[in-house]
mmCIF file of C-alpha atoms in Angstrom:
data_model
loop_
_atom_site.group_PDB
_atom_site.id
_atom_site.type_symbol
_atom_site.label_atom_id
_atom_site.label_comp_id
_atom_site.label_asym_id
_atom_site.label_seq_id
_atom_site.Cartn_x
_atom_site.Cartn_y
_atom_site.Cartn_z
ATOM 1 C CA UNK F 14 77.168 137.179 98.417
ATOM 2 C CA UNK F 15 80.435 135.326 99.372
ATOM 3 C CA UNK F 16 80.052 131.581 99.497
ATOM 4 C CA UNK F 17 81.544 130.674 102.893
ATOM 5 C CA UNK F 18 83.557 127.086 103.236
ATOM 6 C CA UNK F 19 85.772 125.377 101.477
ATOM 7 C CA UNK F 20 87.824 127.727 99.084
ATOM 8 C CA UNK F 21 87.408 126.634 95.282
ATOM 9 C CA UNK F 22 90.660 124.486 94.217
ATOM 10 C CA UNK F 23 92.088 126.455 91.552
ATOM 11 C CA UNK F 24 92.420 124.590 87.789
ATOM 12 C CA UNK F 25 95.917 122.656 87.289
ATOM 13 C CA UNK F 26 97.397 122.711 83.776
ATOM 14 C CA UNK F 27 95.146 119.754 82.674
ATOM 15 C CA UNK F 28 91.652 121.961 83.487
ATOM 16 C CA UNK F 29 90.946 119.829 86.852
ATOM 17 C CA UNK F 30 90.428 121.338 90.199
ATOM 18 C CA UNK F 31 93.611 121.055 92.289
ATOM 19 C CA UNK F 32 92.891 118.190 95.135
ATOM 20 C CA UNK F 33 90.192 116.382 93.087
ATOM 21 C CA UNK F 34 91.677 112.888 93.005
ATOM 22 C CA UNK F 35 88.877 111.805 90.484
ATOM 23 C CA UNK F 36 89.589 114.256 88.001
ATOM 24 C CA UNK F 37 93.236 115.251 87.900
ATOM 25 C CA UNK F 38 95.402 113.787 84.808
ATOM 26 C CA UNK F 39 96.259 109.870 84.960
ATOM 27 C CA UNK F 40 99.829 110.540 86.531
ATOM 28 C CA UNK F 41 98.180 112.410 89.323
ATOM 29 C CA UNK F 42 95.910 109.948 90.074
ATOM 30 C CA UNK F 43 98.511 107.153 90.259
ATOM 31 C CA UNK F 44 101.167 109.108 93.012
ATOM 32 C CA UNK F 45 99.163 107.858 95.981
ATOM 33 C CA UNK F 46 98.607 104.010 94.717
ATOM 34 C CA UNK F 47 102.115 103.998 93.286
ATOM 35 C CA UNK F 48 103.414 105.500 96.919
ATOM 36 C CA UNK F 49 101.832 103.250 98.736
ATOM 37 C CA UNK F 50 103.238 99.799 96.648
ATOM 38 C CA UNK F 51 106.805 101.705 96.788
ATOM 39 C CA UNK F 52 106.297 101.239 100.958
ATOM 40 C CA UNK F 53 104.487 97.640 100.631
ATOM 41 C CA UNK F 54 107.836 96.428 98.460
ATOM 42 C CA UNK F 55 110.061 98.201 101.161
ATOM 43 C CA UNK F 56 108.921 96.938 103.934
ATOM 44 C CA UNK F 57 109.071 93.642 102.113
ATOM 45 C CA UNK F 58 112.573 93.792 101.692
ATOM 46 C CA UNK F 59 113.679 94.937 105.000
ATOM 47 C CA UNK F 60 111.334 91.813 106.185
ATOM 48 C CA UNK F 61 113.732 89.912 103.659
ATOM 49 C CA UNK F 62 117.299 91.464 104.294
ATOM 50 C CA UNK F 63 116.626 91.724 107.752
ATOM 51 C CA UNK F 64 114.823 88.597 108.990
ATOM 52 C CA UNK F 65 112.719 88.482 111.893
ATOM 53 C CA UNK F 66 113.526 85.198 112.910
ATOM 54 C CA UNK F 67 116.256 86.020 113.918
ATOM 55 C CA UNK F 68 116.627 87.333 117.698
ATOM 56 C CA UNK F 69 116.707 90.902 118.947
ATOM 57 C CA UNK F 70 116.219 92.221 115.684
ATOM 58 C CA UNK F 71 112.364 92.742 116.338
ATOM 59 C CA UNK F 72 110.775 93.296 119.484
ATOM 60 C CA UNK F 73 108.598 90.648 120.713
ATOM 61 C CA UNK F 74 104.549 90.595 120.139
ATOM 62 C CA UNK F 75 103.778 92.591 123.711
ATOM 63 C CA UNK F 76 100.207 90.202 124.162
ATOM 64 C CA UNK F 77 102.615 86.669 123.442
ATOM 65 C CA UNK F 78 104.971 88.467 125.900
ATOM 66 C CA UNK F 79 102.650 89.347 128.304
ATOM 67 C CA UNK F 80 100.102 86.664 128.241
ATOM 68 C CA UNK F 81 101.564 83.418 126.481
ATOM 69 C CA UNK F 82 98.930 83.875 123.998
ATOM 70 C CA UNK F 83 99.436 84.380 120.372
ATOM 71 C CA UNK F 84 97.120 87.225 118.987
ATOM 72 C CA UNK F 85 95.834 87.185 115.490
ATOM 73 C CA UNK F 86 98.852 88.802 114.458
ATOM 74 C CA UNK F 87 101.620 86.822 115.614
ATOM 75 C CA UNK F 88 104.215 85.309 113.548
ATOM 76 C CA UNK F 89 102.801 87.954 110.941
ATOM 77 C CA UNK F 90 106.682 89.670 110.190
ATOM 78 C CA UNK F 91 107.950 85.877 109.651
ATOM 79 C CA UNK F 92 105.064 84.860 107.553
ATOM 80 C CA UNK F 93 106.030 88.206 105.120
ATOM 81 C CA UNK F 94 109.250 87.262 105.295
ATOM 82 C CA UNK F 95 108.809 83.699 104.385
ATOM 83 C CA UNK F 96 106.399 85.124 101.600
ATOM 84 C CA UNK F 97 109.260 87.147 100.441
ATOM 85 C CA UNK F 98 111.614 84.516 99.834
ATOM 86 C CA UNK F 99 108.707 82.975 98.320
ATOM 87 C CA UNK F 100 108.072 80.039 101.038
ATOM 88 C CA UNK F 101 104.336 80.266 100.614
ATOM 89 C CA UNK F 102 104.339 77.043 102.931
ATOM 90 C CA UNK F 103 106.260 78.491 105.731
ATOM 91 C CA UNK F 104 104.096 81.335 105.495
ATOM 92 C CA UNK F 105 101.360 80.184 105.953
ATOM 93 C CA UNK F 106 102.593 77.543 108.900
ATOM 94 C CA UNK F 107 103.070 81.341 110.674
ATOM 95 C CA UNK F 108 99.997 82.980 110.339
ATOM 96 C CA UNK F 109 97.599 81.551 107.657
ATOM 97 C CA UNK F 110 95.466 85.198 108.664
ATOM 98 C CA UNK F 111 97.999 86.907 107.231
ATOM 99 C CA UNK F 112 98.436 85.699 103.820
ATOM 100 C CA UNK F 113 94.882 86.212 103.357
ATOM 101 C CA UNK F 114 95.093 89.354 104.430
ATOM 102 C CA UNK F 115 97.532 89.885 102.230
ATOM 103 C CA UNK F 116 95.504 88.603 99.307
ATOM 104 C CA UNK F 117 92.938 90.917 100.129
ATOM 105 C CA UNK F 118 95.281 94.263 100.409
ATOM 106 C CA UNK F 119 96.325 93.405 97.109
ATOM 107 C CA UNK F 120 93.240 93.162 95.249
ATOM 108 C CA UNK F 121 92.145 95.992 96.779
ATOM 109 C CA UNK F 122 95.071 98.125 95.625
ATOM 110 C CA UNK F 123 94.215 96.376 92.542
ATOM 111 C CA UNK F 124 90.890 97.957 92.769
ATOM 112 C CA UNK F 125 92.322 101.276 93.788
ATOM 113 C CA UNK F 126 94.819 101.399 91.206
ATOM 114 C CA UNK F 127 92.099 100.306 88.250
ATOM 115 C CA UNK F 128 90.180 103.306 89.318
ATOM 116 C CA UNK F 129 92.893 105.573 89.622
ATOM 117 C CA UNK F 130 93.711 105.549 85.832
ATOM 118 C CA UNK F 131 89.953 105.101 84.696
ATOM 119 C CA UNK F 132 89.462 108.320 86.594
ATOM 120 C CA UNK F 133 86.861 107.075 88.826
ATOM 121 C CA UNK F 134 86.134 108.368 92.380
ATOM 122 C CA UNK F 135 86.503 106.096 94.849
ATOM 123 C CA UNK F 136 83.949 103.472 95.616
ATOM 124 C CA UNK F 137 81.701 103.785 98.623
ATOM 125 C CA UNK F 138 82.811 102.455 102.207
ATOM 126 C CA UNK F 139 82.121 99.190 103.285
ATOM 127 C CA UNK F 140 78.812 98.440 105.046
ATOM 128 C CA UNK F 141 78.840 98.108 108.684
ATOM 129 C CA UNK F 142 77.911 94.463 108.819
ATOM 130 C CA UNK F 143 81.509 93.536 106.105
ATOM 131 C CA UNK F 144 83.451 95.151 108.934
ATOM 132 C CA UNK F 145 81.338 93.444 111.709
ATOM 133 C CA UNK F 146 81.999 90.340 109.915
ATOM 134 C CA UNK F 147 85.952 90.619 109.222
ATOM 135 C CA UNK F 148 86.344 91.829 113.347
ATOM 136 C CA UNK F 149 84.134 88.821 114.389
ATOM 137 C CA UNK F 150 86.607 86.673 112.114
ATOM 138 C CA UNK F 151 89.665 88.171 113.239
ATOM 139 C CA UNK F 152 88.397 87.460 117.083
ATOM 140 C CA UNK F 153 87.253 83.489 116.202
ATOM 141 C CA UNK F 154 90.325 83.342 114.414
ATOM 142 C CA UNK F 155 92.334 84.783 117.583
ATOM 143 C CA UNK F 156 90.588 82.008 119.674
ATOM 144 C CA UNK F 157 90.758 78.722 117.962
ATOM 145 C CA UNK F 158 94.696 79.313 117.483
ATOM 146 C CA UNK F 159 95.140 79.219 121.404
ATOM 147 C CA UNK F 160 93.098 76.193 121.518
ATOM 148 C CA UNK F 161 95.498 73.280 122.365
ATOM 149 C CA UNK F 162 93.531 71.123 119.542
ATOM 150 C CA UNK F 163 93.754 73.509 116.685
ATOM 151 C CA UNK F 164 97.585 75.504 117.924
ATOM 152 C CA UNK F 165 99.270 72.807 116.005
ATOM 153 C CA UNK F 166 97.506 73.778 112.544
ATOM 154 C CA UNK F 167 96.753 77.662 113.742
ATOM 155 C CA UNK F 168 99.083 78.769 115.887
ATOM 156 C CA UNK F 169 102.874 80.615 114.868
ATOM 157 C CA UNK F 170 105.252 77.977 114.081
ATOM 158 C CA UNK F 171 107.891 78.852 116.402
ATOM 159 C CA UNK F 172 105.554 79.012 119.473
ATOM 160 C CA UNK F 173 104.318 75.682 118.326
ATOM 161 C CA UNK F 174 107.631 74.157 118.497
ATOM 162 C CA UNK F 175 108.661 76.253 121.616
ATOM 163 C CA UNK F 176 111.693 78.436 119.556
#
């Protein structure tokens, strides 16, 4: 009897199953983590070379535009860019969110990247109540920076001074 479903990967040169992330030789496993720092750095250095806060070079956040109201990630592009001049201040004066985020991202491709050349499969996906929690964040934190009291310390720093 014919098995019906997924066709069986055939071996690659190191004995591993074509496809099986886990299991294929260490270079193998490091293309995707490697690919995806290549595009982080990129879009790191166009942030750099071509700076966003400068006029027209960027189109405007469409919710600032349309509503006055800065939206969790506003001032995100200028924060990156500040962070790749390595203006950690000014970065965070444009969107503290986003230097944590960025803290996170990396130690997850840490992560990612440690299990990549241990060979490991990837870890399970986060529980419904971590995601819960970071969207419930990401809305309080969306709030309290369009509160007249807290825009001065949470808001971008070009709405705050009216650039």
């Amino acid at each position: 009897m014919v098995a019906v479903g997924r066709p069986a990967a055939a071996p690659s040169s190191d004995g591993s199953a074509d496809g099986d992330a886990a299991t294929g030789g260490p270079a193998r496993r490091l293309v995707p983590v490697i690919g995806t720092a290549t595009l982080a750095v990129a879009g790191l250095v166009l942030l750099v070379l071509r700076d966003p806060r400068t006029p027209g070079l960027y189109p405007t956040c469409p919710v600032l535009a349309l509503t006055g109201l800065a939206c969790p990630g506003c001032g995100s592009m200028r924060a990156l860019a500040s962070l790749g001049h390595g203006d950690v201040a000014t970065a965070w004066a444009y969107n503290p969110l986003a230097l944590v985020a960025v803290a996170l991202l990396v130690g997850f491709w840490v992560a990612w990247a440690v299990r990549a050349v241990r060979g490991r499969a990837r870890s399970r996906p986060a529980r419904p109540w971590v995601l819960l929690t970071g969207a419930a964040l990401v809305v309080g934190y969306a709030v309290a920076r369009n509160l007249p009291a807290l825009a001065p310390w949470l808001g971008p720093l070009a709405t705050a001074q009216g650039q």
